Amino acid sequence: KLFTADDIPILRDPIYLSPEEEALYVIKDIPYAGVDFTQYNNDARGEQSFEKVIVANEGWMWYADNREKDKYGYIVNDITGGQHLAISLTGGKHGIVEVSYVISYENFGTALAWFDNSNKNKQVKRCNKPVNSRKVGWKGSVVPLVAIWDELASVPKVELLKTKLGEGEERVLHFCLTPRSESIALGPENKFKLLGVRVY
């Protein structure tokens, strides 16, 4: 479907916030903590501020993947899947955890996200199994983050995780790339770009 800016434009359907999102972002404007992978912010030692919270990394890299080299993220791209990233988080006042990532129409895949108390990947079996539907439900505490859609655009998407993180509670948030799915993939690659994690 093509969208235009003509005198009588053809526009996308509007996107509405859920009641939970409206309360969080608009009504209460709640402060947050977290990690932002979109910024190039070296500290005095030349390290990124988020490097302290990455507790495991197997195959993910932080870089800018666009031509201008200014759109950073933690990125993995492998058709076989299984690559793992773990981030140490401390819960905020409201227990809400938000994950932001890029969705695109081609060459993107699906990652899984879950919490536990270990730095190790305890979901290896699930991480090595393709996700064959774009409309996947929750499987217990493991959340599928499907980064594929039909629009001819690459845009950020925000997901509020259903698992709550109590105030002051320390846990590890894991991500793993699943293998490229022949049934839902477009293009030869299998990429996932994590933009950040916020805790409210």
PDB file of C-alpha atoms in Angstrom:
ATOM      1  CA  LYS A   1       0.000   0.000   0.000  1.00  0.00           C
ATOM      2  CA  LEU A   2       1.441   3.373  -0.988  1.00  0.00           C
ATOM      3  CA  PHE A   3       1.088   6.473   1.172  1.00  0.00           C
ATOM      4  CA  THR A   4       1.136   9.986  -0.297  1.00  0.00           C
ATOM      5  CA  ALA A   5       1.435  13.652   0.695  1.00  0.00           C
ATOM      6  CA  ASP A   6      -0.959  14.831  -2.024  1.00  0.00           C
ATOM      7  CA  ASP A   7      -3.676  17.463  -1.471  1.00  0.00           C
ATOM      8  CA  ILE A   8      -5.895  14.563  -0.439  1.00  0.00           C
ATOM      9  CA  PRO A   9      -3.250  12.320   1.153  1.00  0.00           C
ATOM     10  CA  ILE A  10      -3.344   8.595   1.648  1.00  0.00           C
ATOM     11  CA  LEU A  11      -2.096   8.156   5.221  1.00  0.00           C
ATOM     12  CA  ARG A  12      -1.169   5.261   7.473  1.00  0.00           C
ATOM     13  CA  ASP A  13      -3.675   4.257  10.124  1.00  0.00           C
ATOM     14  CA  PRO A  14      -2.894   6.097  13.374  1.00  0.00           C
ATOM     15  CA  ILE A  15      -1.113   4.217  16.124  1.00  0.00           C
ATOM     16  CA  TYR A  16      -2.670   4.467  19.565  1.00  0.00           C
ATOM     17  CA  LEU A  17      -1.051   4.011  22.959  1.00  0.00           C
ATOM     18  CA  SER A  18      -2.396   1.316  25.235  1.00  0.00           C
ATOM     19  CA  PRO A  19      -3.838   2.576  28.551  1.00  0.00           C
ATOM     20  CA  GLU A  20      -0.653   1.341  30.286  1.00  0.00           C
ATOM     21  CA  GLU A  21       1.576   3.208  27.785  1.00  0.00           C
ATOM     22  CA  GLU A  22      -0.500   6.398  28.057  1.00  0.00           C
ATOM     23  CA  ALA A  23      -0.232   6.349  31.860  1.00  0.00           C
ATOM     24  CA  LEU A  24       3.517   5.737  31.676  1.00  0.00           C
ATOM     25  CA  TYR A  25       4.538   8.191  28.948  1.00  0.00           C
ATOM     26  CA  VAL A  26       1.858  10.906  28.906  1.00  0.00           C
ATOM     27  CA  ILE A  27      -0.055  11.234  32.158  1.00  0.00           C
ATOM     28  CA  LYS A  28       2.659  10.481  34.714  1.00  0.00           C
ATOM     29  CA  ASP A  29       5.804  11.191  32.629  1.00  0.00           C
ATOM     30  CA  ILE A  30       7.690   8.776  34.873  1.00  0.00           C
ATOM     31  CA  PRO A  31      11.486   9.017  35.170  1.00  0.00           C
ATOM     32  CA  TYR A  32      13.435   5.962  34.062  1.00  0.00           C
ATOM     33  CA  ALA A  33      16.851   4.319  34.168  1.00  0.00           C
ATOM     34  CA  GLY A  34      18.342   1.995  31.617  1.00  0.00           C
ATOM     35  CA  VAL A  35      20.731   1.517  28.748  1.00  0.00           C
ATOM     36  CA  ASP A  36      20.678   3.417  25.473  1.00  0.00           C
ATOM     37  CA  PHE A  37      22.537   1.704  22.640  1.00  0.00           C
ATOM     38  CA  THR A  38      21.761   4.466  20.123  1.00  0.00           C
ATOM     39  CA  GLN A  39      24.276   7.000  21.434  1.00  0.00           C
ATOM     40  CA  TYR A  40      28.034   7.234  21.091  1.00  0.00           C
ATOM     41  CA  ASN A  41      28.954   8.386  24.621  1.00  0.00           C
ATOM     42  CA  ASN A  42      32.454   7.389  25.701  1.00  0.00           C
ATOM     43  CA  ASP A  43      33.400   8.027  29.313  1.00  0.00           C
ATOM     44  CA  ALA A  44      36.849   9.224  30.482  1.00  0.00           C
ATOM     45  CA  ARG A  45      38.338   5.743  29.910  1.00  0.00           C
ATOM     46  CA  GLY A  46      36.913   5.501  26.374  1.00  0.00           C
ATOM     47  CA  GLU A  47      34.255   2.954  27.339  1.00  0.00           C
ATOM     48  CA  GLN A  48      30.577   3.146  26.580  1.00  0.00           C
ATOM     49  CA  SER A  49      28.423   3.699  29.660  1.00  0.00           C
ATOM     50  CA  PHE A  50      26.458   0.513  28.973  1.00  0.00           C
ATOM     51  CA  GLU A  51      29.505  -1.774  28.940  1.00  0.00           C
ATOM     52  CA  LYS A  52      29.229  -2.137  32.735  1.00  0.00           C
ATOM     53  CA  VAL A  53      25.798  -3.795  32.515  1.00  0.00           C
ATOM     54  CA  ILE A  54      26.543  -6.274  29.703  1.00  0.00           C
ATOM     55  CA  VAL A  55      27.193  -9.495  31.647  1.00  0.00           C
ATOM     56  CA  ALA A  56      27.334 -11.917  28.688  1.00  0.00           C
ATOM     57  CA  ASN A  57      27.790 -11.437  24.959  1.00  0.00           C
ATOM     58  CA  GLU A  58      28.056 -14.170  22.363  1.00  0.00           C
ATOM     59  CA  GLY A  59      28.011 -12.756  18.828  1.00  0.00           C
ATOM     60  CA  TRP A  60      26.359  -9.343  19.301  1.00  0.00           C
ATOM     61  CA  MET A  61      28.215  -6.166  18.271  1.00  0.00           C
ATOM     62  CA  TRP A  62      27.635  -2.477  18.977  1.00  0.00           C
ATOM     63  CA  TYR A  63      27.923  -0.345  15.843  1.00  0.00           C
ATOM     64  CA  ALA A  64      26.107   1.977  13.417  1.00  0.00           C
ATOM     65  CA  ASP A  65      24.766  -0.006  10.463  1.00  0.00           C
ATOM     66  CA  ASN A  66      23.622   2.803   8.162  1.00  0.00           C
ATOM     67  CA  ARG A  67      25.532   4.583   5.386  1.00  0.00           C
ATOM     68  CA  GLU A  68      26.005   7.762   7.463  1.00  0.00           C
ATOM     69  CA  LYS A  69      27.314   5.712  10.433  1.00  0.00           C
ATOM     70  CA  ASP A  70      25.087   7.497  12.956  1.00  0.00           C
ATOM     71  CA  LYS A  71      22.347   4.951  13.820  1.00  0.00           C
ATOM     72  CA  TYR A  72      23.868   2.807  16.555  1.00  0.00           C
ATOM     73  CA  GLY A  73      22.516  -0.302  18.222  1.00  0.00           C
ATOM     74  CA  TYR A  74      23.515  -3.700  19.584  1.00  0.00           C
ATOM     75  CA  ILE A  75      23.259  -5.834  16.448  1.00  0.00           C
ATOM     76  CA  VAL A  76      23.415  -9.498  15.551  1.00  0.00           C
ATOM     77  CA  ASN A  77      23.054 -10.923  12.035  1.00  0.00           C
ATOM     78  CA  ASP A  78      23.347 -14.671  11.510  1.00  0.00           C
ATOM     79  CA  ILE A  79      20.986 -17.070   9.736  1.00  0.00           C
ATOM     80  CA  THR A  80      21.851 -19.925  12.133  1.00  0.00           C
ATOM     81  CA  GLY A  81      20.751 -17.994  15.257  1.00  0.00           C
ATOM     82  CA  GLY A  82      21.559 -18.797  18.881  1.00  0.00           C
ATOM     83  CA  GLN A  83      23.650 -15.678  19.642  1.00  0.00           C
ATOM     84  CA  HIS A  84      23.114 -14.495  23.230  1.00  0.00           C
ATOM     85  CA  LEU A  85      23.266 -11.119  25.024  1.00  0.00           C
ATOM     86  CA  ALA A  86      22.609 -10.582  28.752  1.00  0.00           C
ATOM     87  CA  ILE A  87      22.097  -7.262  30.547  1.00  0.00           C
ATOM     88  CA  SER A  88      22.059  -6.723  34.312  1.00  0.00           C
ATOM     89  CA  LEU A  89      19.100  -4.548  35.404  1.00  0.00           C
ATOM     90  CA  THR A  90      17.779  -3.101  38.667  1.00  0.00           C
ATOM     91  CA  GLY A  91      14.036  -2.603  38.964  1.00  0.00           C
ATOM     92  CA  GLY A  92      12.438   0.844  39.188  1.00  0.00           C
ATOM     93  CA  LYS A  93       9.540   2.160  41.271  1.00  0.00           C
ATOM     94  CA  HIS A  94       6.806   0.888  38.930  1.00  0.00           C
ATOM     95  CA  GLY A  95       8.308  -2.471  37.921  1.00  0.00           C
ATOM     96  CA  ILE A  96       7.978  -1.797  34.187  1.00  0.00           C
ATOM     97  CA  VAL A  97      10.651  -2.845  31.678  1.00  0.00           C
ATOM     98  CA  GLU A  98      10.602  -1.473  28.115  1.00  0.00           C
ATOM     99  CA  VAL A  99      12.648  -2.907  25.234  1.00  0.00           C
ATOM    100  CA  SER A 100      13.172  -0.929  22.021  1.00  0.00           C
ATOM    101  CA  TYR A 101      14.380  -2.452  18.761  1.00  0.00           C
ATOM    102  CA  VAL A 102      14.152  -1.944  15.009  1.00  0.00           C
ATOM    103  CA  ILE A 103      11.496  -3.593  12.853  1.00  0.00           C
ATOM    104  CA  SER A 104      11.870  -3.763   9.089  1.00  0.00           C
ATOM    105  CA  TYR A 105      10.368  -5.313   5.979  1.00  0.00           C
ATOM    106  CA  GLU A 106      13.388  -7.399   4.931  1.00  0.00           C
ATOM    107  CA  ASN A 107      16.536  -9.037   6.288  1.00  0.00           C
ATOM    108  CA  PHE A 108      15.333  -8.890   9.906  1.00  0.00           C
ATOM    109  CA  GLY A 109      14.412 -11.796  12.176  1.00  0.00           C
ATOM    110  CA  THR A 110      13.204 -12.630  15.663  1.00  0.00           C
ATOM    111  CA  ALA A 111      14.893 -12.496  19.050  1.00  0.00           C
ATOM    112  CA  LEU A 112      13.673 -13.976  22.308  1.00  0.00           C
ATOM    113  CA  ALA A 113      13.791 -12.057  25.606  1.00  0.00           C
ATOM    114  CA  TRP A 114      13.479 -13.345  29.183  1.00  0.00           C
ATOM    115  CA  PHE A 115      14.565 -12.683  32.774  1.00  0.00           C
ATOM    116  CA  ASP A 116      16.411 -14.900  35.197  1.00  0.00           C
ATOM    117  CA  ASN A 117      19.178 -14.647  37.802  1.00  0.00           C
ATOM    118  CA  SER A 118      22.029 -16.176  35.787  1.00  0.00           C
ATOM    119  CA  ASN A 119      24.447 -14.727  33.235  1.00  0.00           C
ATOM    120  CA  LYS A 120      24.241 -17.991  31.266  1.00  0.00           C
ATOM    121  CA  ASN A 121      21.793 -18.771  28.470  1.00  0.00           C
ATOM    122  CA  LYS A 122      19.370 -21.302  29.953  1.00  0.00           C
ATOM    123  CA  GLN A 123      17.094 -21.149  26.869  1.00  0.00           C
ATOM    124  CA  VAL A 124      19.573 -22.587  24.339  1.00  0.00           C
ATOM    125  CA  LYS A 125      17.030 -25.051  22.940  1.00  0.00           C
ATOM    126  CA  ARG A 126      14.453 -22.304  22.268  1.00  0.00           C
ATOM    127  CA  CYS A 127      17.156 -19.973  20.896  1.00  0.00           C
ATOM    128  CA  ASN A 128      18.084 -22.560  18.266  1.00  0.00           C
ATOM    129  CA  LYS A 129      14.519 -23.064  17.028  1.00  0.00           C
ATOM    130  CA  PRO A 130      13.072 -20.748  14.307  1.00  0.00           C
ATOM    131  CA  VAL A 131       9.985 -18.670  15.073  1.00  0.00           C
ATOM    132  CA  ASN A 132       7.659 -19.381  12.136  1.00  0.00           C
ATOM    133  CA  SER A 133       4.893 -16.840  12.714  1.00  0.00           C
ATOM    134  CA  ARG A 134       4.852 -13.053  12.952  1.00  0.00           C
ATOM    135  CA  LYS A 135       2.017 -13.230  15.468  1.00  0.00           C
ATOM    136  CA  VAL A 136       3.610 -15.248  18.217  1.00  0.00           C
ATOM    137  CA  GLY A 137       2.219 -15.333  21.733  1.00  0.00           C
ATOM    138  CA  TRP A 138       4.140 -15.529  24.969  1.00  0.00           C
ATOM    139  CA  LYS A 139       5.642 -18.874  25.907  1.00  0.00           C
ATOM    140  CA  GLY A 140       5.760 -18.668  29.696  1.00  0.00           C
ATOM    141  CA  SER A 141       8.306 -16.004  30.602  1.00  0.00           C
ATOM    142  CA  VAL A 142      10.013 -15.982  27.179  1.00  0.00           C
ATOM    143  CA  VAL A 143       8.937 -13.104  24.901  1.00  0.00           C
ATOM    144  CA  PRO A 144       9.341 -13.295  21.099  1.00  0.00           C
ATOM    145  CA  LEU A 145      10.413  -9.935  19.630  1.00  0.00           C
ATOM    146  CA  VAL A 146       9.468 -10.237  15.954  1.00  0.00           C
ATOM    147  CA  ALA A 147      11.348  -7.562  13.984  1.00  0.00           C
ATOM    148  CA  ILE A 148       9.577  -8.156  10.656  1.00  0.00           C
ATOM    149  CA  TRP A 149       6.577  -6.271   9.280  1.00  0.00           C
ATOM    150  CA  ASP A 150       5.001  -5.505   5.886  1.00  0.00           C
ATOM    151  CA  GLU A 151       5.571  -1.726   5.673  1.00  0.00           C
ATOM    152  CA  LEU A 152       8.451  -0.643   3.403  1.00  0.00           C
ATOM    153  CA  ALA A 153      10.223   1.127   6.259  1.00  0.00           C
ATOM    154  CA  SER A 154      12.610   0.408   9.115  1.00  0.00           C
ATOM    155  CA  VAL A 155      11.400   1.987  12.358  1.00  0.00           C
ATOM    156  CA  PRO A 156      11.864   1.645  16.121  1.00  0.00           C
ATOM    157  CA  LYS A 157       9.391  -0.477  18.059  1.00  0.00           C
ATOM    158  CA  VAL A 158       8.833  -0.491  21.822  1.00  0.00           C
ATOM    159  CA  GLU A 159       7.673  -3.532  23.759  1.00  0.00           C
ATOM    160  CA  LEU A 160       6.574  -3.368  27.410  1.00  0.00           C
ATOM    161  CA  LEU A 161       7.541  -6.700  28.940  1.00  0.00           C
ATOM    162  CA  LYS A 162       4.864  -8.452  30.961  1.00  0.00           C
ATOM    163  CA  THR A 163       7.390  -9.658  33.510  1.00  0.00           C
ATOM    164  CA  LYS A 164       7.654  -7.007  36.215  1.00  0.00           C
ATOM    165  CA  LEU A 165      10.914  -6.136  37.977  1.00  0.00           C
ATOM    166  CA  GLY A 166      10.388  -5.054  41.593  1.00  0.00           C
ATOM    167  CA  GLU A 167      11.924  -1.819  42.869  1.00  0.00           C
ATOM    168  CA  GLY A 168      15.574  -2.501  43.686  1.00  0.00           C
ATOM    169  CA  GLU A 169      15.328  -6.098  42.405  1.00  0.00           C
ATOM    170  CA  GLU A 170      18.387  -7.152  40.414  1.00  0.00           C
ATOM    171  CA  ARG A 171      17.881  -9.582  37.542  1.00  0.00           C
ATOM    172  CA  VAL A 172      19.407 -10.397  34.174  1.00  0.00           C
ATOM    173  CA  LEU A 173      17.524  -9.659  30.950  1.00  0.00           C
ATOM    174  CA  HIS A 174      18.546 -12.046  28.172  1.00  0.00           C
ATOM    175  CA  PHE A 175      18.201 -11.790  24.399  1.00  0.00           C
ATOM    176  CA  CYS A 176      18.963 -14.409  21.776  1.00  0.00           C
ATOM    177  CA  LEU A 177      18.575 -14.425  18.019  1.00  0.00           C
ATOM    178  CA  THR A 178      16.528 -17.308  16.637  1.00  0.00           C
ATOM    179  CA  PRO A 179      17.464 -19.000  13.322  1.00  0.00           C
ATOM    180  CA  ARG A 180      16.183 -17.479  10.092  1.00  0.00           C
ATOM    181  CA  SER A 181      12.656 -18.687   9.393  1.00  0.00           C
ATOM    182  CA  GLU A 182      11.973 -19.672   5.782  1.00  0.00           C
ATOM    183  CA  SER A 183       8.239 -19.138   6.329  1.00  0.00           C
ATOM    184  CA  ILE A 184       8.322 -15.476   7.460  1.00  0.00           C
ATOM    185  CA  ALA A 185      11.726 -14.079   6.403  1.00  0.00           C
ATOM    186  CA  LEU A 186      12.176 -11.705   3.493  1.00  0.00           C
ATOM    187  CA  GLY A 187      15.708 -11.325   2.180  1.00  0.00           C
ATOM    188  CA  PRO A 188      18.728 -13.535   2.808  1.00  0.00           C
ATOM    189  CA  GLU A 189      19.800 -12.077   6.182  1.00  0.00           C
ATOM    190  CA  ASN A 190      18.597 -12.594   9.763  1.00  0.00           C
ATOM    191  CA  LYS A 191      19.279  -9.422  11.698  1.00  0.00           C
ATOM    192  CA  PHE A 192      18.160  -8.007  15.033  1.00  0.00           C
ATOM    193  CA  LYS A 193      19.010  -4.478  16.243  1.00  0.00           C
ATOM    194  CA  LEU A 194      18.476  -3.695  19.915  1.00  0.00           C
ATOM    195  CA  LEU A 195      18.181   0.052  20.610  1.00  0.00           C
ATOM    196  CA  GLY A 196      17.809   0.114  24.373  1.00  0.00           C
ATOM    197  CA  VAL A 197      16.183  -1.017  27.589  1.00  0.00           C
ATOM    198  CA  ARG A 198      14.381   1.267  30.041  1.00  0.00           C
ATOM    199  CA  VAL A 199      13.290   0.466  33.571  1.00  0.00           C
ATOM    200  CA  TYR A 200      10.509   2.499  35.214  1.00  0.00           C
TER     201      TYR A 200
END
